[in-house]
mmCIF file of C-alpha atoms (C1' of nucleotides) in Angstrom:
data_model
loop_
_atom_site.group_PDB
_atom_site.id
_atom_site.type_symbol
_atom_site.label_atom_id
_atom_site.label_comp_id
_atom_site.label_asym_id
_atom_site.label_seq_id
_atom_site.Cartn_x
_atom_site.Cartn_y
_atom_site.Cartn_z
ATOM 1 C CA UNK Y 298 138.890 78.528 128.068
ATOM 2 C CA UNK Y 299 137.740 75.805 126.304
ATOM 3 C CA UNK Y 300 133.338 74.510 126.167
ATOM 4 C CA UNK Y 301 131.581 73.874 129.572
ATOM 5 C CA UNK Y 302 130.933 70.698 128.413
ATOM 6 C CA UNK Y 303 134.311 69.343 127.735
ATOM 7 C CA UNK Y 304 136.559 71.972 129.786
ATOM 8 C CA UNK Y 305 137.674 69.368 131.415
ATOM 9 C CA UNK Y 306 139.305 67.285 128.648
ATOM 10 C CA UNK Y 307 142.349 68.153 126.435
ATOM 11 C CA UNK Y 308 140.027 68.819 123.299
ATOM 12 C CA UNK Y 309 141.588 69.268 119.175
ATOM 13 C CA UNK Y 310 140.156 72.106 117.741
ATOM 14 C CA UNK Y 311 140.798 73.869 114.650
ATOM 15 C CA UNK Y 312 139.881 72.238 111.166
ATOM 16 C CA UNK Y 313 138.543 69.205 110.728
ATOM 17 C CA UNK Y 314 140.708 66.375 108.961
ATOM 18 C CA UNK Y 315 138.563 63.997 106.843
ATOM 19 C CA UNK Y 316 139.954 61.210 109.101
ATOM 20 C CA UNK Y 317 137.957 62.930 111.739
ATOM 21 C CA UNK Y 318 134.785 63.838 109.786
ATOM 22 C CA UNK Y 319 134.876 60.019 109.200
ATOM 23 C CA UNK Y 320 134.723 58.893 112.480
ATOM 24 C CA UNK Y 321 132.109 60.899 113.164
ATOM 25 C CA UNK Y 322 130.459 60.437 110.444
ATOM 26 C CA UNK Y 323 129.988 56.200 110.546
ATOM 27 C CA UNK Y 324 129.210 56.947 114.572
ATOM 28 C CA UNK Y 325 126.176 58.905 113.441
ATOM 29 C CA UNK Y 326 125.233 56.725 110.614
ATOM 30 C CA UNK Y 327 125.409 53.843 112.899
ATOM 31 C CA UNK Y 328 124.194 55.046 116.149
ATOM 32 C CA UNK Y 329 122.822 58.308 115.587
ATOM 33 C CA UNK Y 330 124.288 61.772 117.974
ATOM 34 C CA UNK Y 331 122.137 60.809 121.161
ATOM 35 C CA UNK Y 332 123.721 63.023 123.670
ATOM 36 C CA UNK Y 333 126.424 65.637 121.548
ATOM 37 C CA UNK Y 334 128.493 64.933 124.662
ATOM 38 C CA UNK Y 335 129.067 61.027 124.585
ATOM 39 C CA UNK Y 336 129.602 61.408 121.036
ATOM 40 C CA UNK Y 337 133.034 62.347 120.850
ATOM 41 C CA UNK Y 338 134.291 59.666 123.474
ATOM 42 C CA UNK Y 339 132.625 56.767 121.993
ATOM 43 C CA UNK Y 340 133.294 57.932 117.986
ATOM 44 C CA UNK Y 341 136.998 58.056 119.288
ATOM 45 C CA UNK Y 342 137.437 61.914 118.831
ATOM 46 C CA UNK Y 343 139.299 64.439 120.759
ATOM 47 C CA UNK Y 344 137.150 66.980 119.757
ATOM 48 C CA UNK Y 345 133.910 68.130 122.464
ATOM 49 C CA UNK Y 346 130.338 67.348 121.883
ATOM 50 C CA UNK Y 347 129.719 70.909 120.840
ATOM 51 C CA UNK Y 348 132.551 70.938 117.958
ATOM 52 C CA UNK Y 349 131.309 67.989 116.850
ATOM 53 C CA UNK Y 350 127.436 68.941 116.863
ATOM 54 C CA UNK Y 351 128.541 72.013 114.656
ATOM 55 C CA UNK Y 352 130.996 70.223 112.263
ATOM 56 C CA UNK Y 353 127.603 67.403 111.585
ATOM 57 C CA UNK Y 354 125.119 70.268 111.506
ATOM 58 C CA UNK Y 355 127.040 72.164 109.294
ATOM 59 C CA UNK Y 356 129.004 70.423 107.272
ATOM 60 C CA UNK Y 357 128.569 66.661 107.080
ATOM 61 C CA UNK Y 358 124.824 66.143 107.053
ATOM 62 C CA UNK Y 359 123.877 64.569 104.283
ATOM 63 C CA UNK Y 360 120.879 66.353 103.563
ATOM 64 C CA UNK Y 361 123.130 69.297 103.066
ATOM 65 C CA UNK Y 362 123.314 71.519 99.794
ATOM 66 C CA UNK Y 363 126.714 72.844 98.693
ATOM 67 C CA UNK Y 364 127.794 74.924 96.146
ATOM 68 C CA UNK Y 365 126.636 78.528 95.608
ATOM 69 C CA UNK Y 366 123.557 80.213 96.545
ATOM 70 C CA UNK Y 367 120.678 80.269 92.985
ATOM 71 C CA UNK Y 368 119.241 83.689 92.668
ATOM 72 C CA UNK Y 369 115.563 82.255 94.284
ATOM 73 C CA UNK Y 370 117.830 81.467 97.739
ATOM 74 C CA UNK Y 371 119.339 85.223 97.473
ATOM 75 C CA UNK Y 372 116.134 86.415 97.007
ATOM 76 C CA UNK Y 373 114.445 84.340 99.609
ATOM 77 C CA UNK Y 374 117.738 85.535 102.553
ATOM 78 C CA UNK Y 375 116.420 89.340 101.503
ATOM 79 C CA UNK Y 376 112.705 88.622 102.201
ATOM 80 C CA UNK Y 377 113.473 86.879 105.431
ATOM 81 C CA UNK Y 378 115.541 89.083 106.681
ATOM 82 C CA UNK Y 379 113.004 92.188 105.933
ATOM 83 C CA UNK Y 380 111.232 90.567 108.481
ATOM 84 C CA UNK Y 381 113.181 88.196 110.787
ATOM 85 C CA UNK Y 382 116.512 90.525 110.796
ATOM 86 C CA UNK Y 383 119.622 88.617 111.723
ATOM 87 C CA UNK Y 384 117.399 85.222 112.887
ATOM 88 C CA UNK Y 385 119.907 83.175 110.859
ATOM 89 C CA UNK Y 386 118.220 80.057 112.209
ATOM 90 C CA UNK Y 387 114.550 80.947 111.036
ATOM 91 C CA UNK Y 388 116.409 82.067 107.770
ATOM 92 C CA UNK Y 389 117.564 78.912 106.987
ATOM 93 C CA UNK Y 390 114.603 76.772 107.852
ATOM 94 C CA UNK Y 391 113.488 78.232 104.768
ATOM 95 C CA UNK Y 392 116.450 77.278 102.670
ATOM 96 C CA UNK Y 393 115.962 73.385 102.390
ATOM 97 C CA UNK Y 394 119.633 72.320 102.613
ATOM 98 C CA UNK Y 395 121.445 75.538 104.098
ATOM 99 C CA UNK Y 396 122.651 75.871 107.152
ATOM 100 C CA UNK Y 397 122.095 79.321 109.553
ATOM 101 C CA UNK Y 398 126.128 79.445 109.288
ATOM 102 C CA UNK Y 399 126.431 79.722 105.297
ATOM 103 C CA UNK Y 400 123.234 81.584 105.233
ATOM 104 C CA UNK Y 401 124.711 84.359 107.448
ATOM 105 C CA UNK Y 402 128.280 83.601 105.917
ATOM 106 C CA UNK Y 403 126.442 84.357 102.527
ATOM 107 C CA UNK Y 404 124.914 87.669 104.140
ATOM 108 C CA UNK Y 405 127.706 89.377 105.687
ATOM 109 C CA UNK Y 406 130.114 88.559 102.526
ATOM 110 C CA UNK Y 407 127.676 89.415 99.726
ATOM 111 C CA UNK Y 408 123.947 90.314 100.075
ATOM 112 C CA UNK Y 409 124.739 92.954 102.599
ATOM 113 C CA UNK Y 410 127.267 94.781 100.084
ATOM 114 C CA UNK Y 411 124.516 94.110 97.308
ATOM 115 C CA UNK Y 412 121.883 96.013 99.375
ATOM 116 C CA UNK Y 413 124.419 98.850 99.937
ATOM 117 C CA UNK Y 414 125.206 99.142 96.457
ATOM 118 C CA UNK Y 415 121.150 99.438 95.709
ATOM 119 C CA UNK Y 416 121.066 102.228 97.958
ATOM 120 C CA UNK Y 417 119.484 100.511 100.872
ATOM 121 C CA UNK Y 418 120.334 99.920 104.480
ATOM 122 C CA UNK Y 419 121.469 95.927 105.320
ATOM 123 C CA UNK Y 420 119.901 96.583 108.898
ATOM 124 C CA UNK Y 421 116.732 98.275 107.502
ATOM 125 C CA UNK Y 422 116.196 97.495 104.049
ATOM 126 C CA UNK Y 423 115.270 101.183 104.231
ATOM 127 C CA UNK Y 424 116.448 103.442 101.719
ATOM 128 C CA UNK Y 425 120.128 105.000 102.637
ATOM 129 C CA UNK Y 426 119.058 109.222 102.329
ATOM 130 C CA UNK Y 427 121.212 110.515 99.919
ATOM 131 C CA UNK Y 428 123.668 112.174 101.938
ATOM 132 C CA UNK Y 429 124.468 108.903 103.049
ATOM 133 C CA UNK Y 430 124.649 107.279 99.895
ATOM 134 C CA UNK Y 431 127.064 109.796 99.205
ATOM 135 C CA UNK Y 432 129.087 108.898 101.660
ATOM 136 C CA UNK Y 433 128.688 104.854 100.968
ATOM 137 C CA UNK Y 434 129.626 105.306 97.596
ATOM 138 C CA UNK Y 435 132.935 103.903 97.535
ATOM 139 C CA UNK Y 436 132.306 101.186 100.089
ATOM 140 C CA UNK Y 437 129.516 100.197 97.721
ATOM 141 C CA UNK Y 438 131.487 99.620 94.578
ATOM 142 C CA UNK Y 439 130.100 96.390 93.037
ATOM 143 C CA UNK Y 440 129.824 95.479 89.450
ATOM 144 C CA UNK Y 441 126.755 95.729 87.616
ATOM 145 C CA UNK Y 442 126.979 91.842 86.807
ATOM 146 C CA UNK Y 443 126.912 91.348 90.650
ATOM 147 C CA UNK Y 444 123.285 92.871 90.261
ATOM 148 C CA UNK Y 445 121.004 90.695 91.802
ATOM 149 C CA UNK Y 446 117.855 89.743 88.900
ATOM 150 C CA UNK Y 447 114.707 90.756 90.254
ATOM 151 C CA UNK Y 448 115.948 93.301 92.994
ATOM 152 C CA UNK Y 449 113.845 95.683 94.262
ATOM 153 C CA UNK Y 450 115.858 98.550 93.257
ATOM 154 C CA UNK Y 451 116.555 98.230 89.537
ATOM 155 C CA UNK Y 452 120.471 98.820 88.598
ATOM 156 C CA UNK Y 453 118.689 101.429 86.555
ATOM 157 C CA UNK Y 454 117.209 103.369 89.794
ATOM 158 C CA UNK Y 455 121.055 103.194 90.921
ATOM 159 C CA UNK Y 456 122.201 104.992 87.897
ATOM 160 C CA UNK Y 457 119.785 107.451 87.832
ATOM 161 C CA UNK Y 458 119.953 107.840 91.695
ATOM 162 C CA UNK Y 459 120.901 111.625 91.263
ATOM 163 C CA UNK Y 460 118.339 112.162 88.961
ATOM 164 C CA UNK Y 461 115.617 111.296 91.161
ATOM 165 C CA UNK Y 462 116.314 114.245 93.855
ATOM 166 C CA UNK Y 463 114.921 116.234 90.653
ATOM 167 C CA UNK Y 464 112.347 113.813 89.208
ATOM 168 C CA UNK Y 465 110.832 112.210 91.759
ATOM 169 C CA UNK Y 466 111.035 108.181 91.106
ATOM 170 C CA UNK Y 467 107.376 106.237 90.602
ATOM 171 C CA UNK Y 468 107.231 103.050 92.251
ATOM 172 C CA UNK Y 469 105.302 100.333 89.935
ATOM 173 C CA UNK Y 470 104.099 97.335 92.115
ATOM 174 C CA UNK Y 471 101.547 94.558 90.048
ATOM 175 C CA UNK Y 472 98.051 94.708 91.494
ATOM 176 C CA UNK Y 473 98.007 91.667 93.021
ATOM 177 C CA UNK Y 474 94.552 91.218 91.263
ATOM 178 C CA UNK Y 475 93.973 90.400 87.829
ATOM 179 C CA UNK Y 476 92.661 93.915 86.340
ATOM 180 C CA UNK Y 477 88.946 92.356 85.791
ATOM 181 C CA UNK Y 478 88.505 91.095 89.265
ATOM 182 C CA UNK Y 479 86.013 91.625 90.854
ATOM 183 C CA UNK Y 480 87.876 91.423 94.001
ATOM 184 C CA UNK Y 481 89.950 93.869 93.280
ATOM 185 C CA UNK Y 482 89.479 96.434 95.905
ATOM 186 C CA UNK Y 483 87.281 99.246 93.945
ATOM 187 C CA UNK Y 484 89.848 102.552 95.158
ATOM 188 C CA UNK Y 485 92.553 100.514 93.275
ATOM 189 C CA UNK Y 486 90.262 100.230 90.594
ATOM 190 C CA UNK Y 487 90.195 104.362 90.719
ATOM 191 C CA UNK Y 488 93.302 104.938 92.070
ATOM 192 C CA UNK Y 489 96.648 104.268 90.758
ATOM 193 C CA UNK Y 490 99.195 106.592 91.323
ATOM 194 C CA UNK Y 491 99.331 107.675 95.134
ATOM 195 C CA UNK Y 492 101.299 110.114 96.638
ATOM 196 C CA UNK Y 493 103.545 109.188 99.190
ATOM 197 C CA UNK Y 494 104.096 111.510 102.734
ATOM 198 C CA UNK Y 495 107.199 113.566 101.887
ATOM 199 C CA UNK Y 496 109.548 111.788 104.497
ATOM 200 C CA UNK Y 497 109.023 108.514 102.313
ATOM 201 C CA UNK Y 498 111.784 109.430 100.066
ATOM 202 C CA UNK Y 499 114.850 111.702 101.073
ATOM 203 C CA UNK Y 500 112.188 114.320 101.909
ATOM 204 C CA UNK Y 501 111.240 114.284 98.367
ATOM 205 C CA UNK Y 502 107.474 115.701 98.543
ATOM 206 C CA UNK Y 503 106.240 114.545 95.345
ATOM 207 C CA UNK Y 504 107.341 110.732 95.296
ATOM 208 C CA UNK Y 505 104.622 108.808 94.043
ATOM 209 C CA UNK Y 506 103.172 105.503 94.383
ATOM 210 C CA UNK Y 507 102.115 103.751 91.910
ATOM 211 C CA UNK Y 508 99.450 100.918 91.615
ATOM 212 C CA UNK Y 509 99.778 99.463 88.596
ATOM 213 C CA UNK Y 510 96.344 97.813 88.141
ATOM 214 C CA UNK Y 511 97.120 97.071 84.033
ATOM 215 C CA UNK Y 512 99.463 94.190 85.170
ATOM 216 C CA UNK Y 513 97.710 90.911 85.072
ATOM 217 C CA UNK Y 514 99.349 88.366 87.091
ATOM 218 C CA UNK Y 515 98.418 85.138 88.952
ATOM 219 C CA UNK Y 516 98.134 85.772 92.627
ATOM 220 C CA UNK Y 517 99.581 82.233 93.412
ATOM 221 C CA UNK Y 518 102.742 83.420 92.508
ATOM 222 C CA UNK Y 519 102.776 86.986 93.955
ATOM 223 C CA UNK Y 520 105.151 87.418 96.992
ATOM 224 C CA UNK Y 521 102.921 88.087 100.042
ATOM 225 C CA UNK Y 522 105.845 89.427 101.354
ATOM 226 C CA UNK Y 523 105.042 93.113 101.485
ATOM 227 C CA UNK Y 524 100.972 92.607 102.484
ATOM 228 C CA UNK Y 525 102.423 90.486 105.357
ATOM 229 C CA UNK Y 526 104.821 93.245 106.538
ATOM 230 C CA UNK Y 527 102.653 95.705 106.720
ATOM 231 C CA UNK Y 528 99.819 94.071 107.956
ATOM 232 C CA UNK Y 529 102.028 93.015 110.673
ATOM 233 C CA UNK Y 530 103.325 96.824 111.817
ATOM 234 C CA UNK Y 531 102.697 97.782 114.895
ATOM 235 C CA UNK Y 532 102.178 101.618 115.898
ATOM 236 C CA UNK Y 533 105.125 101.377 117.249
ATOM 237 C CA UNK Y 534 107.604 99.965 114.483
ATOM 238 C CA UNK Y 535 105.675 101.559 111.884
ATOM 239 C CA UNK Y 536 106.397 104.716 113.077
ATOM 240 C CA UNK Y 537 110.469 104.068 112.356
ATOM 241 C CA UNK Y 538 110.620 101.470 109.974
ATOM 242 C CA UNK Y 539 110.333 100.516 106.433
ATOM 243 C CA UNK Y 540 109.813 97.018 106.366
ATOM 244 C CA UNK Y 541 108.957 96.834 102.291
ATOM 245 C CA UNK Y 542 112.210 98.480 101.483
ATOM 246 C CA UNK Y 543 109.626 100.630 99.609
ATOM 247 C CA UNK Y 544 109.061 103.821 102.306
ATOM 248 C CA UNK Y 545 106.618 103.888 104.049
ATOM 249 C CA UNK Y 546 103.077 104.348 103.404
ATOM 250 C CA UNK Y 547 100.782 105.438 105.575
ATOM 251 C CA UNK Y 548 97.010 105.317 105.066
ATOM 252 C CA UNK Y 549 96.871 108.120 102.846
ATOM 253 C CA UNK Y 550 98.701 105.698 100.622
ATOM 254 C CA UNK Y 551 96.427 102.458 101.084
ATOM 255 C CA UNK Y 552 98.887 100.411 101.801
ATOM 256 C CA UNK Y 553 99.366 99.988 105.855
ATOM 257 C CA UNK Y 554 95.706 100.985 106.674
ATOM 258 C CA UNK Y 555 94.388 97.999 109.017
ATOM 259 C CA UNK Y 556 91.241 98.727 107.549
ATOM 260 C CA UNK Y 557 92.217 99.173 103.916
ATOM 261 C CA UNK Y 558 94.813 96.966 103.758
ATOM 262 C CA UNK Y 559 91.453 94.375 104.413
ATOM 263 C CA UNK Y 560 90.329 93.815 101.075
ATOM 264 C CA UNK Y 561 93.341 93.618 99.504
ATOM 265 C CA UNK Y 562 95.594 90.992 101.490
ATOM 266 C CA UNK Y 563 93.443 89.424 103.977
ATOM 267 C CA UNK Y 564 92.300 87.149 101.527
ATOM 268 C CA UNK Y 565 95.701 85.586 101.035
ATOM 269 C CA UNK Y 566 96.319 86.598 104.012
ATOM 270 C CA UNK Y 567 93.757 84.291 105.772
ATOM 271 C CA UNK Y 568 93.917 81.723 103.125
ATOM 272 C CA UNK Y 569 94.929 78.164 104.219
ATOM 273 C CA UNK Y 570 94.448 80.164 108.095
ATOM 274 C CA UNK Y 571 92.898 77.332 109.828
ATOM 275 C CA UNK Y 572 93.727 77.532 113.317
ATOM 276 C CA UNK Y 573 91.483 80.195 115.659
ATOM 277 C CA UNK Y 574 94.643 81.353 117.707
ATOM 278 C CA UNK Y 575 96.399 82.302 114.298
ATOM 279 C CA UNK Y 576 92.722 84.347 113.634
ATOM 280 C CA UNK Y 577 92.916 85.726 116.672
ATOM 281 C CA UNK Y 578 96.567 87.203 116.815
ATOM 282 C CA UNK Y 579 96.423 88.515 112.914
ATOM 283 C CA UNK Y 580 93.116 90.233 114.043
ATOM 284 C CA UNK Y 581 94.674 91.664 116.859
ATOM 285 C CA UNK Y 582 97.939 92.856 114.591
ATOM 286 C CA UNK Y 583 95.662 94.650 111.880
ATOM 287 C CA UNK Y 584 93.534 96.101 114.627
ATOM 288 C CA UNK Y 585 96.791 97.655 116.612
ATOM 289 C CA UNK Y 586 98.540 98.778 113.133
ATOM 290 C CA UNK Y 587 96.732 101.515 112.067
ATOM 291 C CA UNK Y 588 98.925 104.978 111.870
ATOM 292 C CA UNK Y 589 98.382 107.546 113.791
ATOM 293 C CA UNK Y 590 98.251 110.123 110.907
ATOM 294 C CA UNK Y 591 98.775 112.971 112.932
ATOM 295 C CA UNK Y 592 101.775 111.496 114.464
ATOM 296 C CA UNK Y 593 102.964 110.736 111.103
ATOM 297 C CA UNK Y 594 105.144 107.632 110.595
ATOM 298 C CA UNK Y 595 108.378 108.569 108.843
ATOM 299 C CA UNK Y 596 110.415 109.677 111.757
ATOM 300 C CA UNK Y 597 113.349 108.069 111.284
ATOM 301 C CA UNK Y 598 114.002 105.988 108.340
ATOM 302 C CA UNK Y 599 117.183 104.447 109.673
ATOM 303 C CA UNK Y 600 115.680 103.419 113.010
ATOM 304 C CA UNK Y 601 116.616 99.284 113.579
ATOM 305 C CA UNK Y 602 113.075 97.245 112.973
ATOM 306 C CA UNK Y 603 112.110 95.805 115.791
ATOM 307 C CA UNK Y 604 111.142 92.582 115.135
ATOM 308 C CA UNK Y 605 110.325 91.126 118.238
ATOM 309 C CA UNK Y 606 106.569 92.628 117.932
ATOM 310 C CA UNK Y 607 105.906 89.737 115.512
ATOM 311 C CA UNK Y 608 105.077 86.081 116.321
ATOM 312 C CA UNK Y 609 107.505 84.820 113.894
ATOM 313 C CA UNK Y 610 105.924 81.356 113.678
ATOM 314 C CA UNK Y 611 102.879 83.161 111.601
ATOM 315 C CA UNK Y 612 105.163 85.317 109.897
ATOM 316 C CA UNK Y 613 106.904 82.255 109.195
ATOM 317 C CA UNK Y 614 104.039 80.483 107.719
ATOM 318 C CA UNK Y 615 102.247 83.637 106.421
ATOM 319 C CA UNK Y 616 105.257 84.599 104.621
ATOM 320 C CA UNK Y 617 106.533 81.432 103.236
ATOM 321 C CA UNK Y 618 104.047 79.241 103.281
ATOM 322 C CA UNK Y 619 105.130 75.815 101.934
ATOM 323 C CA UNK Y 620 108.667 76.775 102.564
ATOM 324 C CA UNK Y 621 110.364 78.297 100.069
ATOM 325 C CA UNK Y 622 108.626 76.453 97.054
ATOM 326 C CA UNK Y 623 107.831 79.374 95.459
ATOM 327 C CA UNK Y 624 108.417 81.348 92.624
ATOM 328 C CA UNK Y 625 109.639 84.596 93.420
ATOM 329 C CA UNK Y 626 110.307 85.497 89.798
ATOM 330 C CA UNK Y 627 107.001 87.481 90.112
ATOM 331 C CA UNK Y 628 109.646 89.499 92.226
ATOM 332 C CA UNK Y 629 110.423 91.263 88.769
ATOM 333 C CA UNK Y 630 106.947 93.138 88.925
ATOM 334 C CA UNK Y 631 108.690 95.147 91.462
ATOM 335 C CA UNK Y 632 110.590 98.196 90.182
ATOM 336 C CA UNK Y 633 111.538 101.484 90.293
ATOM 337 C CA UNK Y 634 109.725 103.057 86.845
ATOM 338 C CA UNK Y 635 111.188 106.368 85.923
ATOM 339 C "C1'" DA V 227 158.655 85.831 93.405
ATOM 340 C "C1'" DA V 228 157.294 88.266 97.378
ATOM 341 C "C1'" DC V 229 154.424 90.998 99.815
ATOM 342 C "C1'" DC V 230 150.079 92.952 101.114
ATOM 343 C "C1'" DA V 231 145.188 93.763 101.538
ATOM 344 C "C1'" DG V 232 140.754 92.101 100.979
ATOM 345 C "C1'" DT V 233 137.449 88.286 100.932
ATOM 346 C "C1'" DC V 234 135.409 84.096 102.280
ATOM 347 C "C1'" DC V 235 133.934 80.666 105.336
ATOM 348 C "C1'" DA V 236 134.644 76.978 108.844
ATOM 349 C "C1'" DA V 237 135.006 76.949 113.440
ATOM 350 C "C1'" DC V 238 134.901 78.976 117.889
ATOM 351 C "C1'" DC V 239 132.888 81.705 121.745
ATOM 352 C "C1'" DG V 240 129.632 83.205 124.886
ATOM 353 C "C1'" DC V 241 125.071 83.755 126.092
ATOM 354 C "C1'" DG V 242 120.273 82.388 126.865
ATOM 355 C "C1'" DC V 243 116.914 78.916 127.232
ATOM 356 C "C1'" DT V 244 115.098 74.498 128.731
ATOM 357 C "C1'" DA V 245 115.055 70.207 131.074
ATOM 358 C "C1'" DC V 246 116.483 67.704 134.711
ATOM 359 C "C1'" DT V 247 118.012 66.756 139.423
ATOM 360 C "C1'" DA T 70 114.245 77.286 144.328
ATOM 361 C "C1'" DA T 71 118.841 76.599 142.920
ATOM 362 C "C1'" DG T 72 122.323 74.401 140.394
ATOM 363 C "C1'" DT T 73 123.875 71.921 136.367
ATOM 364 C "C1'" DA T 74 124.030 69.952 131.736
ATOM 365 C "C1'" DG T 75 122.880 70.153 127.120
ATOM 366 C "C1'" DC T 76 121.499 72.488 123.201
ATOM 367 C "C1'" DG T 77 120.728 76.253 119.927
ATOM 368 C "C1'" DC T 78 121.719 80.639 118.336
ATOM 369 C "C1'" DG T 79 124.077 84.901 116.789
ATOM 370 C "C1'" DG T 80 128.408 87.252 116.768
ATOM 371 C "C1'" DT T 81 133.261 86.938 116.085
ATOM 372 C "C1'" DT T 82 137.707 85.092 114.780
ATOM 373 C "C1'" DG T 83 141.429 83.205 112.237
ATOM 374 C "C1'" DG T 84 143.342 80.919 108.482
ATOM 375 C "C1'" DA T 85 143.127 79.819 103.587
ATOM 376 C "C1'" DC T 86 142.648 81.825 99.368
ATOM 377 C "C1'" DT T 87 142.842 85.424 95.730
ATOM 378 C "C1'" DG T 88 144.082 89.398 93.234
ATOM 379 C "C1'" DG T 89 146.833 93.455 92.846
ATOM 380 C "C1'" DT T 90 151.275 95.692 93.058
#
DNA sequence: AACCAGTCCAACCGCGCTACT
DNA sequence: AAGTAGCGCGGTTGGACTGGT
């Protein structure tokens, strides 16, 4: 059964031979791919429109980047998919020079197994409970060089992964305001170690957040990532999901509180916002996302994230805002502190 | 050297969406 | 409104490659 759009024709398929990337190459350069199904006939291939679409968009473009993915790409495929899940496409629009293919390629073959090995879920980004670690163990098997260098999950939080169903783990995160702000939000002025709900880790009741507010750090530089997420959680998602990778906080922890989380992202978060529609829907998100703390929010840690709450054009633009020309190096203020 | 299992990645497949008739 | 073509996307496949035995 061969495309709809060439079923009728005896199409090649199978690898390309650089005779054949040739041809189609100096058609496009020449004419450019007007209709993908006229281009085969009149570049003098026997492939279909849609092969050759794929074999241009993927491979012979010349805008395209080869070689092996630099450890701001990897880090940039994790944040993304936090949020967008398996939305190869709006991936690799963030990925000058990538194509959804090798970005997804790249996922399946190494960042997934990476995740794994850090103890979290490639679906979720939630951490795997421990039972299930257990279990992952030897599927999860990769070398400590393989460790990715700013992950969220330190290679030392792997080690010491046993350890922490005794001594609970403290999660440092960098203020995203310099200590003498005077935005800084006052309770994070007065508060920096928070305790988490006891379903945040493994059922571990005295996890503990931790605000560090002694980090100075320039806010141009600090992924949004996380104040995006959870400003962006619905009832409904947040009550399932994890989408920091962190656990969950609820407002108890300052973190996903519409109201709370206010001071303390919606200036970046409305920064550069220019457009009243964008207003309108972020006011509507943060005015829908605050936990019901009765309900509680930690149900099921391993519950798929439902992305399709989110208007991923503002996540999109909220999250990497001048594409991916950023430096995510800051990412190294994340870390498990024991 | 030969075989086997695992990994990687280019290419294919099928579905959904949109535009057009 | 219904049918069709074209395109884009995400999931899957198959072959090349690699490392171990």
């Amino acid at each position: 059964m061969g495309h709809r759009c060439c079923s009728k024709q005896k199409v090649k398929r199978g690898l390309w031979s650089p005779e054949e990337d040739e041809k189609l190459v100096k058609y496009i350069a020449t004419h450019g791919h007007g209709s993908w199904s006229s281009v085969p006939k009149f570049a003098g291939l026997k492939r279909c429109g849609k092969s050759c679409r794929l074999r241009w968009l993927n491979y012979l473009r010349p805008e395209l980047k080869r070689g092996c993915f630099s450890a701001v790409e990897e880090q940039v495929i994790i944040d993304a998919h936090r949020i967008l899940g398996n939305r190869w496409s709006q991936i690799s629009k963030h990925l000058p020079g990538r194509t959804d293919n090798e970005v997804k390629n790249f996922w399946n073959s190494r960042l997934k197994k990476k995740l794994m090995a850090q103890g979290l879920d490639p679906k979720t980004h939630n951490l795997i409970p421990s039972h299930q670690r257990a279990a992952n163990k030897v599927a999860c098997n990769i070398s400590p060089s393989n460790q990715q260098p700013f992950s969220i999950i330190s290679q030392d939080s792997k080690m010491k992964d046993v350890s922490m169903e005794i001594n609970p783990p403290i999660l440092t995160l960098a203020s995203p305001y310099p200590s003498n702000s005077s935005a800084q939000p006052s309770m994070l002025q007065t508060t920096t170690s928070l305790p988490l709900p006891s379903s945040c880790y493994d059922n571990n009741p005295s996890f503990i957040w931790n605000v560090n507010t002694q980090n100075s750090y320039d806010s141009s530089l600090f992924p949004c990532v996380s104040s995006i997420e959870n400003s962006l959680v619905s009832p409904s998602s947040s009550t399932s999901v994890n989408p920091t990778g962190f656990g969950l906080l609820d407002e108890d922890c300052f973190w996903s509180c519409g109201n709370i989380v206010e001071p303390f992202e919606a200036a970046r978060l409305f920064e550069g916002m220019r457009s009243q529609d964008q207003e309108n829907q972020l006011n509507k998100i943060c005015d829908t996302q605050i936990v019901d703390k009765n309900k509680g929010v930690h149900d099921n840690m391993d519950a798929p994230f439902d992305t399709s709450i989110y208007d991923l054009e503002l996540v999109d633009s909220k999250l990497f805002p001048g594409s991916m020309c950023r430096d995510l190096s800051s990412m190294g203020d994340l870390s498990w502190n024991f």
